Short mmCIF file of C-alpha atoms in Angstrom, two decimals:
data_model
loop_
_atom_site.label_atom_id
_atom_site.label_comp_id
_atom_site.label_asym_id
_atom_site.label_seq_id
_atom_site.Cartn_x
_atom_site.Cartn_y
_atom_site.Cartn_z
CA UNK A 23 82.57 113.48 108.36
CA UNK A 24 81.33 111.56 105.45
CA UNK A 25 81.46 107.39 106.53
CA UNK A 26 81.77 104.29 104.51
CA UNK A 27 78.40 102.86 105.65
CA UNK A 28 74.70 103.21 104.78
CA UNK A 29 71.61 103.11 106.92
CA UNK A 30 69.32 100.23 105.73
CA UNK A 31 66.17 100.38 105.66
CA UNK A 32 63.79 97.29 107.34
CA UNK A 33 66.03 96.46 109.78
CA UNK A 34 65.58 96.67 114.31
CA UNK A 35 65.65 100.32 115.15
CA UNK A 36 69.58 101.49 115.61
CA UNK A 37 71.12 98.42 113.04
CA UNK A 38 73.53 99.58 111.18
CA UNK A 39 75.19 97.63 108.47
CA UNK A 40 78.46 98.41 107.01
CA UNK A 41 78.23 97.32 103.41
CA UNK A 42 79.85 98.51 99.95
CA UNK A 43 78.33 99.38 96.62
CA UNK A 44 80.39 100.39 93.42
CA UNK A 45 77.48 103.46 93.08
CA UNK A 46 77.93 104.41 96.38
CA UNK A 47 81.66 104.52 95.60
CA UNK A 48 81.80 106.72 92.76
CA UNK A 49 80.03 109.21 95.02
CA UNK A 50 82.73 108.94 98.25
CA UNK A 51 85.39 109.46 95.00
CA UNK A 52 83.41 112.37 93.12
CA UNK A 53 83.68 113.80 97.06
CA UNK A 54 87.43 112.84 97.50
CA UNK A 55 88.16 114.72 93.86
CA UNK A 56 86.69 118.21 95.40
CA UNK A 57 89.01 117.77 98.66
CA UNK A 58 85.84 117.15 100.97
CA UNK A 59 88.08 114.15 102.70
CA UNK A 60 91.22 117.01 102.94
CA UNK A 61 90.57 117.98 106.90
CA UNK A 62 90.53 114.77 107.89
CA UNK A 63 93.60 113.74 108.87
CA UNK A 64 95.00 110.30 107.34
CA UNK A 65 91.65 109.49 106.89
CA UNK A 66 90.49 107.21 103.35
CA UNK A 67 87.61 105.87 102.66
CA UNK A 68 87.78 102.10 102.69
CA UNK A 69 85.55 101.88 100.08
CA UNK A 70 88.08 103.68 97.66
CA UNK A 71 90.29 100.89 98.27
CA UNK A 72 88.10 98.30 97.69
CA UNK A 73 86.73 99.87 94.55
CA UNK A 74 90.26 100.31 93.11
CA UNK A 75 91.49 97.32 94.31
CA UNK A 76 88.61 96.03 92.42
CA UNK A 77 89.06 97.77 89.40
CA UNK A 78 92.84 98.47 88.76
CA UNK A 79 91.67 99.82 85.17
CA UNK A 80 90.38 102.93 86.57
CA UNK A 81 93.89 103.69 88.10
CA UNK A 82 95.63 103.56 84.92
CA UNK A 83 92.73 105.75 83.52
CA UNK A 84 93.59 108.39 86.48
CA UNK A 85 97.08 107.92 85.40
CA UNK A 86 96.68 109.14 81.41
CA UNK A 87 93.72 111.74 82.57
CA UNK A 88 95.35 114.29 84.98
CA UNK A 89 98.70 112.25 86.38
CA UNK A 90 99.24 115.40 89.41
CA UNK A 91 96.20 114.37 90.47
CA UNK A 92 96.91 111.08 90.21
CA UNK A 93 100.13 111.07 92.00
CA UNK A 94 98.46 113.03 94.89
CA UNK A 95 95.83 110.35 95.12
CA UNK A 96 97.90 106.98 94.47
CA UNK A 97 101.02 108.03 95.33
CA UNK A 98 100.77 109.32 98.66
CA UNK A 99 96.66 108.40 100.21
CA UNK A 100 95.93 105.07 98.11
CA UNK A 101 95.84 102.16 100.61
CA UNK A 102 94.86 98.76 99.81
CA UNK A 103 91.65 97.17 101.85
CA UNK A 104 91.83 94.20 103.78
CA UNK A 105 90.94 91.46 100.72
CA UNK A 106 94.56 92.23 99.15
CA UNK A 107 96.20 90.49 102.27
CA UNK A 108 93.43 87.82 102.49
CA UNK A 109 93.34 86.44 98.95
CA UNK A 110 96.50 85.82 96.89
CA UNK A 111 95.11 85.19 93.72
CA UNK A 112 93.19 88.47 93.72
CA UNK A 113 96.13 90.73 94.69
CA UNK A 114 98.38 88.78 91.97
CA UNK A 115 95.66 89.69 89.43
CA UNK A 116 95.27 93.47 91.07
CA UNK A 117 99.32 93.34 90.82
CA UNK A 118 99.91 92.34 87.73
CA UNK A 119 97.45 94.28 85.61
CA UNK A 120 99.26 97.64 87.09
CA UNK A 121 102.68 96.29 86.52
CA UNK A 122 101.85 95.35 82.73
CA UNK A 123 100.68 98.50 82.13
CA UNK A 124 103.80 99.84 83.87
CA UNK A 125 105.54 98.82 80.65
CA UNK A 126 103.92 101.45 78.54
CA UNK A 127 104.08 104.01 81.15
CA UNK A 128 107.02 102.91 83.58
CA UNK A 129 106.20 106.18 85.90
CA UNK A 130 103.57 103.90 87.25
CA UNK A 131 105.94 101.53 88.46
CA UNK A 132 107.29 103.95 91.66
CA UNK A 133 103.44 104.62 92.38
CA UNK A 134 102.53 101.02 92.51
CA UNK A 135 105.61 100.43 94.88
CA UNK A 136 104.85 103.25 96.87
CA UNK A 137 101.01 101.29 97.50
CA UNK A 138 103.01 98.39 98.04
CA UNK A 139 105.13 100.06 100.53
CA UNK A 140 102.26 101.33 102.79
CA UNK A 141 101.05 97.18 103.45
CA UNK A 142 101.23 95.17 106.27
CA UNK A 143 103.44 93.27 108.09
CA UNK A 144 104.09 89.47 107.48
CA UNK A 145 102.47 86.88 109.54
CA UNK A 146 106.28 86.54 111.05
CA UNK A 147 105.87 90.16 111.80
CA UNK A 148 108.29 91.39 109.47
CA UNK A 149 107.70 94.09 106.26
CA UNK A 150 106.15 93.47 103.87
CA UNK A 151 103.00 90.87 103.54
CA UNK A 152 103.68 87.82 101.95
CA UNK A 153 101.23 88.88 99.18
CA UNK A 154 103.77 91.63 98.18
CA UNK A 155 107.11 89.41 98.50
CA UNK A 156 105.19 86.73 96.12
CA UNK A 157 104.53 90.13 94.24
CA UNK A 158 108.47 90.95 94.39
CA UNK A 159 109.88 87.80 93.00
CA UNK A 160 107.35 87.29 90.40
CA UNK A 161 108.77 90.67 88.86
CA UNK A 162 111.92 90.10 90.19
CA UNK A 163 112.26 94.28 89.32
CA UNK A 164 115.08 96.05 91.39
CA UNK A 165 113.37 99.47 90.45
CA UNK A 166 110.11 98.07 92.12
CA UNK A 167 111.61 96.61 95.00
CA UNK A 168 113.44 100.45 95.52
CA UNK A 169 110.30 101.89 95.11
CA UNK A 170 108.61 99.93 97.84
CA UNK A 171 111.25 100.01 99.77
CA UNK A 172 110.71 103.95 99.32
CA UNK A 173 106.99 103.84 99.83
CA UNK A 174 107.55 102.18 103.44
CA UNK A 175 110.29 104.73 104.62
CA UNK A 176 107.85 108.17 103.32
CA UNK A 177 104.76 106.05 105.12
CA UNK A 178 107.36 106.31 108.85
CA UNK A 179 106.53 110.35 108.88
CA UNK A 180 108.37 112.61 111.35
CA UNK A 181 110.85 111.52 114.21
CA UNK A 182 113.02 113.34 116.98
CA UNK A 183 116.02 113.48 116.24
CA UNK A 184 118.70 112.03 119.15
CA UNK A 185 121.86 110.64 119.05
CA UNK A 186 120.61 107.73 116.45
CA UNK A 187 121.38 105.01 118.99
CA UNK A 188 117.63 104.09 118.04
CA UNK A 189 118.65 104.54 114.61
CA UNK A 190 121.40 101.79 114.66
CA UNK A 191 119.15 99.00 116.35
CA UNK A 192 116.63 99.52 113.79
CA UNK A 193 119.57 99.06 110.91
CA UNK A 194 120.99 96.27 112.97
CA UNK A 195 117.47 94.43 113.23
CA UNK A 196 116.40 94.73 109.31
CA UNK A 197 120.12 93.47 108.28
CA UNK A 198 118.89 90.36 110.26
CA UNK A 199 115.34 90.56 108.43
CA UNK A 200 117.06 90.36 105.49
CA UNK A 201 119.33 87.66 105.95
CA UNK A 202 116.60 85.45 107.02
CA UNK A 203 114.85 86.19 103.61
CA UNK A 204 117.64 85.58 101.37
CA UNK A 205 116.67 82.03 100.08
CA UNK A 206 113.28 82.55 100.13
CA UNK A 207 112.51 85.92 99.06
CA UNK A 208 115.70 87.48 97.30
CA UNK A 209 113.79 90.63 96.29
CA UNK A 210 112.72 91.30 99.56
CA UNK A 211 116.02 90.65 100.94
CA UNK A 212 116.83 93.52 98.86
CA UNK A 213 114.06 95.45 100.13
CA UNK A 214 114.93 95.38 103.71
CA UNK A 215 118.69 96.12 102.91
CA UNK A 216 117.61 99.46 101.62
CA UNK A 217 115.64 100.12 104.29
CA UNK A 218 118.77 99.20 106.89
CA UNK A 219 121.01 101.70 104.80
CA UNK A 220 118.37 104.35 105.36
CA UNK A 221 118.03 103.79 109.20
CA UNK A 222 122.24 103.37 108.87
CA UNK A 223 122.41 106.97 106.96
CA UNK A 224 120.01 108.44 109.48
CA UNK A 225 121.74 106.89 112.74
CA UNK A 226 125.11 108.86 111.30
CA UNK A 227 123.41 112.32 111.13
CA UNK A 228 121.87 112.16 113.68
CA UNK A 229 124.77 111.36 115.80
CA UNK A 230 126.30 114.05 113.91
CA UNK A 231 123.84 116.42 115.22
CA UNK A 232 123.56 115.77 118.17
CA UNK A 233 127.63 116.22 118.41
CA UNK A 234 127.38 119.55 117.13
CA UNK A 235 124.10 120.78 119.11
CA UNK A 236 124.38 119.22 122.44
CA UNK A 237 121.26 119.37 124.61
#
């Protein structure tokens, strides 16, 4: 495989230091556009997302240029580095630049909650970062918050299915999430309802199934 790093030169024999370049880049994303990243499972290059995180001009360009690709690319790989979570002021400015442009071409808006939805956790533990429930109130957007909310279920991937026991203590737990975030975060109260209902919906079919195809 093809890694984020280059070899400098000058340096003790077997240093290696992990660094990022905008030139160097370009060249992991000319390589992601031909699909050499495709047999790598869940792997992204983490200087993609610092390079778009960096310059969230270029995914508004992808957006008007070829927007299949750019739904394959943003919608489902896209995942923001490390700096977003470290420095508020950055993500804000990474944040709101997307969202304004959202406003001429609203089928951004369920990408950029879909990047959103694929975050952290909160230094409480809880979904999502604090960066991105300062991010939901500032817009205060219901469509956003469903789209993050949306990004973060997709992001869970396959499960067994049992008899959704599982299923209801997960619902149970985010109702409490959200109650605790009600006065403080409103938006992302919202968020974690939705993603209760979803764990609700799937603890009911799955007991469902499991009633009508006993082990």
């Amino acid at each position: 495989h093809v890694h984020d790093v280059f070899l400098m030169g000058g340096l003790d024999k077997g240093t290696i230091i992990l660094c990022y370049s905008e030139e160097w880049a370009e060249l992991c994303l000319a390589m992601y556009d031909k699909s050499v990243f495709q047999d790598s499972y869940s792997y992204y290059p983490a200087c993609l997302s610092a390079y778009f995180f960096d310059h969230p001009e270029k995914i508004v360009e992808r957006y008007y240029a070829d927007y299949p690709a750019f739904l394959g690319h943003f919608y489902n790989e896209y995942k923001l580095p490390n700096e977003a979570y470290e420095n508020l002021y950055r993500f804000i400015a990474w944040f709101d630049y997307i969202y304004n442009a959202a406003k001429e071409a609203p089928l951004l808006l369920p990408t950029l909650g879909s990047i959103m939805g694929r975050c952290g956790l909160g230094k409480d533990g809880v979904f999502p970062h604090e960066n991105i429930r300062i991010a939901l109130e500032k817009s205060s957007n219901d469509n956003l918050t469903c789209s993050v909310a949306s990004g973060w279920l997709n992001s869970r991937g396959f499960h067994t299915v049992q008899d959704g026991l599982d299923e209801k203590k997960m619902e149970l737990q985010y109702r409490g999430f959200a109650r605790n975030m009600e006065l403080d975060y409103p938006q992302t109260a919202k968020l974690l309802s939705i993603i209760a209902d979803d764990y609700l919906k799937e603890a009911k079919d799955n007991q469902l199934y499991s009633e009508l195809f006993p082990h």
